[in-house]
């Protein structure tokens, strides 16, 4: 696993859907298909642990305060080698009934091909953020059905749960999202399955949209007015020279 950069410079990456970020072009050049995933949610729900578990299969219980790191790794999924970039993000919260999102988080969501929204079954407030975060994703991707997966973490802590599993499932269904209840600390397979479904959906969208993107990229650039003017002057000078030779 390679740490690429922090979220402060996320704008330097190609925007989702741009030609350089198009997985089809990468495949044509012999490079793995690029899939960019943003992981969002409240503080303390286990976003960093989820990302590291997926990319390394290891569980690390304690992390420093989330600075919003971008992780990169190549992973084999369904026989295809994919270049996965996963953007971890600092926790968000509701401020006076509205979502408190800074521009860094918004840029991260815009950049992503897909989004994982994480909440903890031990924190009801993190569950309340779900619909707000989903709405934010849809606002930042108007007209683009960016795949979203809802992950309920800490399924092993049933003795201190504040959210019933069926509530998370019902809300995810209402939002049109796939739902997974996982224990990052105890079960790697559930974590992998959540990202697996997301990667397959993004890959399918990229393959479907690749021909149109390629046609768009082949549209010729408009000719420079200066170059056209030079060609016109050259033709005029050539015609004048021909007329002079003919008259002689």
Coordinates of C-alpha atoms in Angstrom, one line a residue:
X1 CA 0.0 0.0 0.0
X2 CA 1.3 3.4 -0.9
X3 CA 0.3 6.7 0.8
X4 CA -0.1 9.1 -2.1
X5 CA -0.8 12.5 -0.6
X6 CA -3.1 14.3 1.9
X7 CA -6.5 15.7 1.1
X8 CA -5.3 19.3 1.0
X9 CA -3.8 18.7 -2.5
X10 CA -6.6 16.4 -3.8
X11 CA -7.5 19.0 -6.5
X12 CA -4.3 18.2 -8.3
X13 CA -5.7 14.8 -9.2
X14 CA -7.8 14.6 -12.5
X15 CA -11.5 15.1 -11.8
X16 CA -13.7 12.1 -11.9
X17 CA -14.9 11.5 -15.5
X18 CA -12.0 13.4 -17.1
X19 CA -10.1 11.9 -20.0
X20 CA -7.0 11.2 -18.0
X21 CA -9.0 9.5 -15.2
X22 CA -10.9 7.4 -17.6
X23 CA -10.3 3.7 -16.9
X24 CA -10.8 2.7 -20.5
X25 CA -8.0 4.9 -21.8
X26 CA -5.7 3.4 -19.1
X27 CA -6.6 -0.1 -20.1
X28 CA -5.9 0.7 -23.8
X29 CA -2.4 1.9 -22.8
X30 CA -1.8 -1.3 -20.8
X31 CA -2.3 0.3 -17.4
X32 CA -4.8 -1.0 -14.8
X33 CA -8.2 0.6 -14.6
X34 CA -8.3 3.4 -12.1
X35 CA -11.1 3.5 -9.5
X36 CA -11.3 6.4 -7.0
X37 CA -13.3 5.9 -3.8
X38 CA -14.1 8.4 -1.1
X39 CA -14.9 7.2 2.5
X40 CA -16.9 9.6 4.5
X41 CA -18.7 9.6 7.8
X42 CA -18.6 10.9 11.4
X43 CA -15.5 10.9 13.6
X44 CA -14.7 7.7 15.4
X45 CA -16.8 5.3 13.2
X46 CA -13.7 3.5 12.0
X47 CA -13.2 5.0 8.5
X48 CA -9.4 4.7 8.6
X49 CA -9.5 1.2 10.0
X50 CA -11.9 0.2 7.3
X51 CA -9.7 1.5 4.5
X52 CA -6.5 -0.1 5.9
X53 CA -8.4 -3.4 6.4
X54 CA -9.6 -3.5 2.8
X55 CA -6.2 -2.6 1.3
X56 CA -3.9 -4.6 3.6
X57 CA -6.2 -7.3 5.3
X58 CA -4.8 -6.1 8.6
X59 CA -6.6 -4.5 11.5
X60 CA -5.0 -1.7 13.4
X61 CA -7.0 -0.6 16.4
X62 CA -5.5 2.8 17.2
X63 CA -4.9 5.7 14.7
X64 CA -3.8 9.3 15.0
X65 CA -6.4 12.0 14.3
X66 CA -7.6 11.5 10.7
X67 CA -5.8 14.0 8.4
X68 CA -7.5 12.8 5.2
X69 CA -5.0 10.6 3.6
X70 CA -5.2 9.1 0.1
X71 CA -4.1 5.5 -0.2
X72 CA -3.2 3.7 -3.4
X73 CA -2.9 0.0 -4.2
X74 CA -3.4 -2.4 -7.1
X75 CA -5.9 -5.1 -6.4
X76 CA -7.1 -8.1 -8.4
X77 CA -10.9 -8.2 -8.5
X78 CA -12.8 -10.7 -10.7
X79 CA -9.7 -11.5 -12.7
X80 CA -8.9 -7.8 -13.5
X81 CA -6.1 -5.8 -12.0
X82 CA -7.4 -2.5 -10.7
X83 CA -5.6 0.6 -9.5
X84 CA -7.6 1.5 -6.4
X85 CA -7.3 5.0 -4.8
X86 CA -9.1 5.3 -1.5
X87 CA -9.5 8.8 0.0
X88 CA -9.9 8.8 3.8
X89 CA -11.6 11.9 5.1
X90 CA -11.9 13.7 8.5
X91 CA -15.1 13.2 10.4
X92 CA -18.1 15.5 9.7
X93 CA -20.9 16.5 12.0
X94 CA -24.4 18.1 11.9
X95 CA -24.4 21.8 12.9
X96 CA -27.9 23.2 13.6
X97 CA -29.7 20.5 11.6
X98 CA -27.4 21.0 8.5
X99 CA -24.3 19.1 7.4
X100 CA -21.0 20.8 8.2
X101 CA -18.9 20.2 5.1
X102 CA -15.7 22.1 4.3
X103 CA -14.5 22.6 0.8
X104 CA -11.8 20.0 1.2
X105 CA -14.4 17.3 1.8
X106 CA -16.5 18.6 -1.1
X107 CA -13.5 18.4 -3.4
X108 CA -12.9 14.8 -2.3
X109 CA -16.5 13.8 -3.1
X110 CA -16.4 15.5 -6.5
X111 CA -13.1 13.7 -7.2
X112 CA -14.5 10.3 -6.4
X113 CA -15.9 7.7 -8.8
X114 CA -17.8 6.1 -5.8
X115 CA -18.5 6.8 -2.2
X116 CA -18.6 4.7 1.0
X117 CA -20.7 6.3 3.8
X118 CA -19.7 4.8 7.2
X119 CA -21.6 4.9 10.5
X120 CA -21.1 3.0 13.8
X121 CA -23.9 0.9 15.4
X122 CA -22.6 2.3 18.7
X123 CA -23.2 5.9 17.8
X124 CA -26.7 7.0 16.8
X125 CA -25.5 10.5 15.8
X126 CA -23.3 8.9 13.1
X127 CA -26.4 7.1 11.8
X128 CA -28.3 10.4 11.6
X129 CA -25.6 11.7 9.3
X130 CA -26.4 9.1 6.6
X131 CA -29.1 10.9 4.7
X132 CA -27.3 14.3 4.9
X133 CA -24.1 12.8 3.5
X134 CA -26.0 11.0 0.8
X135 CA -27.8 14.3 -0.2
X136 CA -24.4 16.0 -0.3
X137 CA -23.0 13.4 -2.7
X138 CA -26.0 13.8 -5.0
X139 CA -25.7 17.6 -5.0
X140 CA -22.0 17.4 -5.9
X141 CA -22.7 14.9 -8.7
X142 CA -25.8 16.3 -10.3
X143 CA -27.2 14.0 -13.0
X144 CA -24.5 11.4 -12.3
X145 CA -25.5 8.3 -10.4
X146 CA -22.2 7.8 -8.5
X147 CA -22.4 4.4 -6.7
X148 CA -22.8 4.7 -2.9
X149 CA -22.4 1.9 -0.3
X150 CA -23.6 2.3 3.3
X151 CA -21.4 0.5 5.8
X152 CA -22.5 -0.1 9.4
X153 CA -19.3 -0.7 11.4
X154 CA -18.6 -2.2 14.8
X155 CA -21.1 -5.1 14.4
X156 CA -19.2 -7.0 17.1
X157 CA -20.1 -4.4 19.8
X158 CA -23.7 -5.5 20.2
X159 CA -23.6 -5.0 24.0
X160 CA -23.3 -1.2 23.4
X161 CA -25.2 -0.7 20.2
X162 CA -27.4 2.3 19.6
X163 CA -28.6 1.5 16.1
X164 CA -30.5 -1.7 15.2
X165 CA -29.2 -3.3 12.0
X166 CA -32.5 -3.3 10.3
X167 CA -32.7 0.5 10.7
X168 CA -29.5 0.9 8.7
X169 CA -30.7 -1.5 6.1
X170 CA -34.1 0.3 5.8
X171 CA -32.5 3.7 5.4
X172 CA -30.0 2.4 2.8
X173 CA -32.8 0.9 0.8
X174 CA -34.7 4.1 0.9
X175 CA -31.7 6.0 -0.4
X176 CA -31.1 3.4 -3.1
X177 CA -27.7 2.3 -1.6
X178 CA -26.2 -1.2 -1.0
X179 CA -25.9 -1.9 2.7
X180 CA -23.3 -3.9 4.6
X181 CA -23.0 -4.5 8.3
X182 CA -19.3 -5.3 9.2
X183 CA -16.9 -5.7 12.0
X184 CA -13.6 -4.3 10.7
X185 CA -11.8 -5.8 13.6
X186 CA -13.1 -9.3 13.2
X187 CA -14.1 -10.0 9.6
X188 CA -12.1 -9.0 6.5
X189 CA -14.5 -10.8 4.0
X190 CA -17.4 -8.5 4.8
X191 CA -15.2 -5.4 4.3
X192 CA -13.8 -6.8 1.0
X193 CA -17.3 -7.6 -0.2
X194 CA -18.5 -4.0 0.4
X195 CA -15.6 -2.5 -1.7
X196 CA -15.9 -5.3 -4.2
X197 CA -19.5 -4.4 -5.1
X198 CA -18.5 -0.8 -5.4
X199 CA -15.5 -1.5 -7.7
X200 CA -17.6 -3.7 -9.9
X201 CA -20.3 -1.0 -10.3
X202 CA -17.7 1.7 -11.1
X203 CA -15.9 -0.6 -13.6
X204 CA -19.2 -1.3 -15.3
X205 CA -20.0 2.4 -15.6
X206 CA -16.5 3.1 -17.0
X207 CA -16.7 0.4 -19.7
X208 CA -20.2 1.7 -20.7
X209 CA -19.1 5.3 -21.0
X210 CA -15.7 4.7 -22.5
X211 CA -16.7 4.8 -26.2
X212 CA -18.4 8.2 -25.8
X213 CA -15.5 9.6 -23.9
X214 CA -13.1 8.4 -26.6
X215 CA -15.3 10.0 -29.3
X216 CA -15.2 13.2 -27.3
X217 CA -11.5 13.1 -27.0
X218 CA -11.1 12.7 -30.8
X219 CA -13.0 15.8 -31.6
X220 CA -10.4 18.1 -33.4
X221 CA -9.3 21.2 -31.6
X222 CA -10.3 24.5 -33.4
X223 CA -7.6 25.9 -35.6
X224 CA -5.6 28.8 -34.2
X225 CA -6.8 32.1 -35.8
X226 CA -3.1 33.1 -36.1
X227 CA -2.2 30.0 -38.0
X228 CA -5.2 30.6 -40.4
X229 CA -4.1 34.1 -40.9
X230 CA -0.6 33.0 -41.8
X231 CA -1.9 30.5 -44.3
X232 CA -4.1 33.1 -45.9
X233 CA -1.2 35.5 -46.2
X234 CA 1.0 32.8 -47.7
X235 CA -1.6 32.0 -50.3
X236 CA -2.0 35.7 -51.2
X237 CA 1.8 36.1 -51.6
X238 CA 2.0 32.9 -53.7
X239 CA -0.8 34.1 -56.0
X240 CA 0.8 37.5 -56.4
X241 CA 4.1 35.8 -57.4
X242 CA 2.4 33.6 -60.0
X243 CA 0.6 36.6 -61.5
X244 CA 4.0 38.5 -61.7
X245 CA 5.7 35.6 -63.5
X246 CA 2.8 35.2 -65.9
X247 CA 2.8 38.9 -66.8
X248 CA 6.6 38.7 -67.6

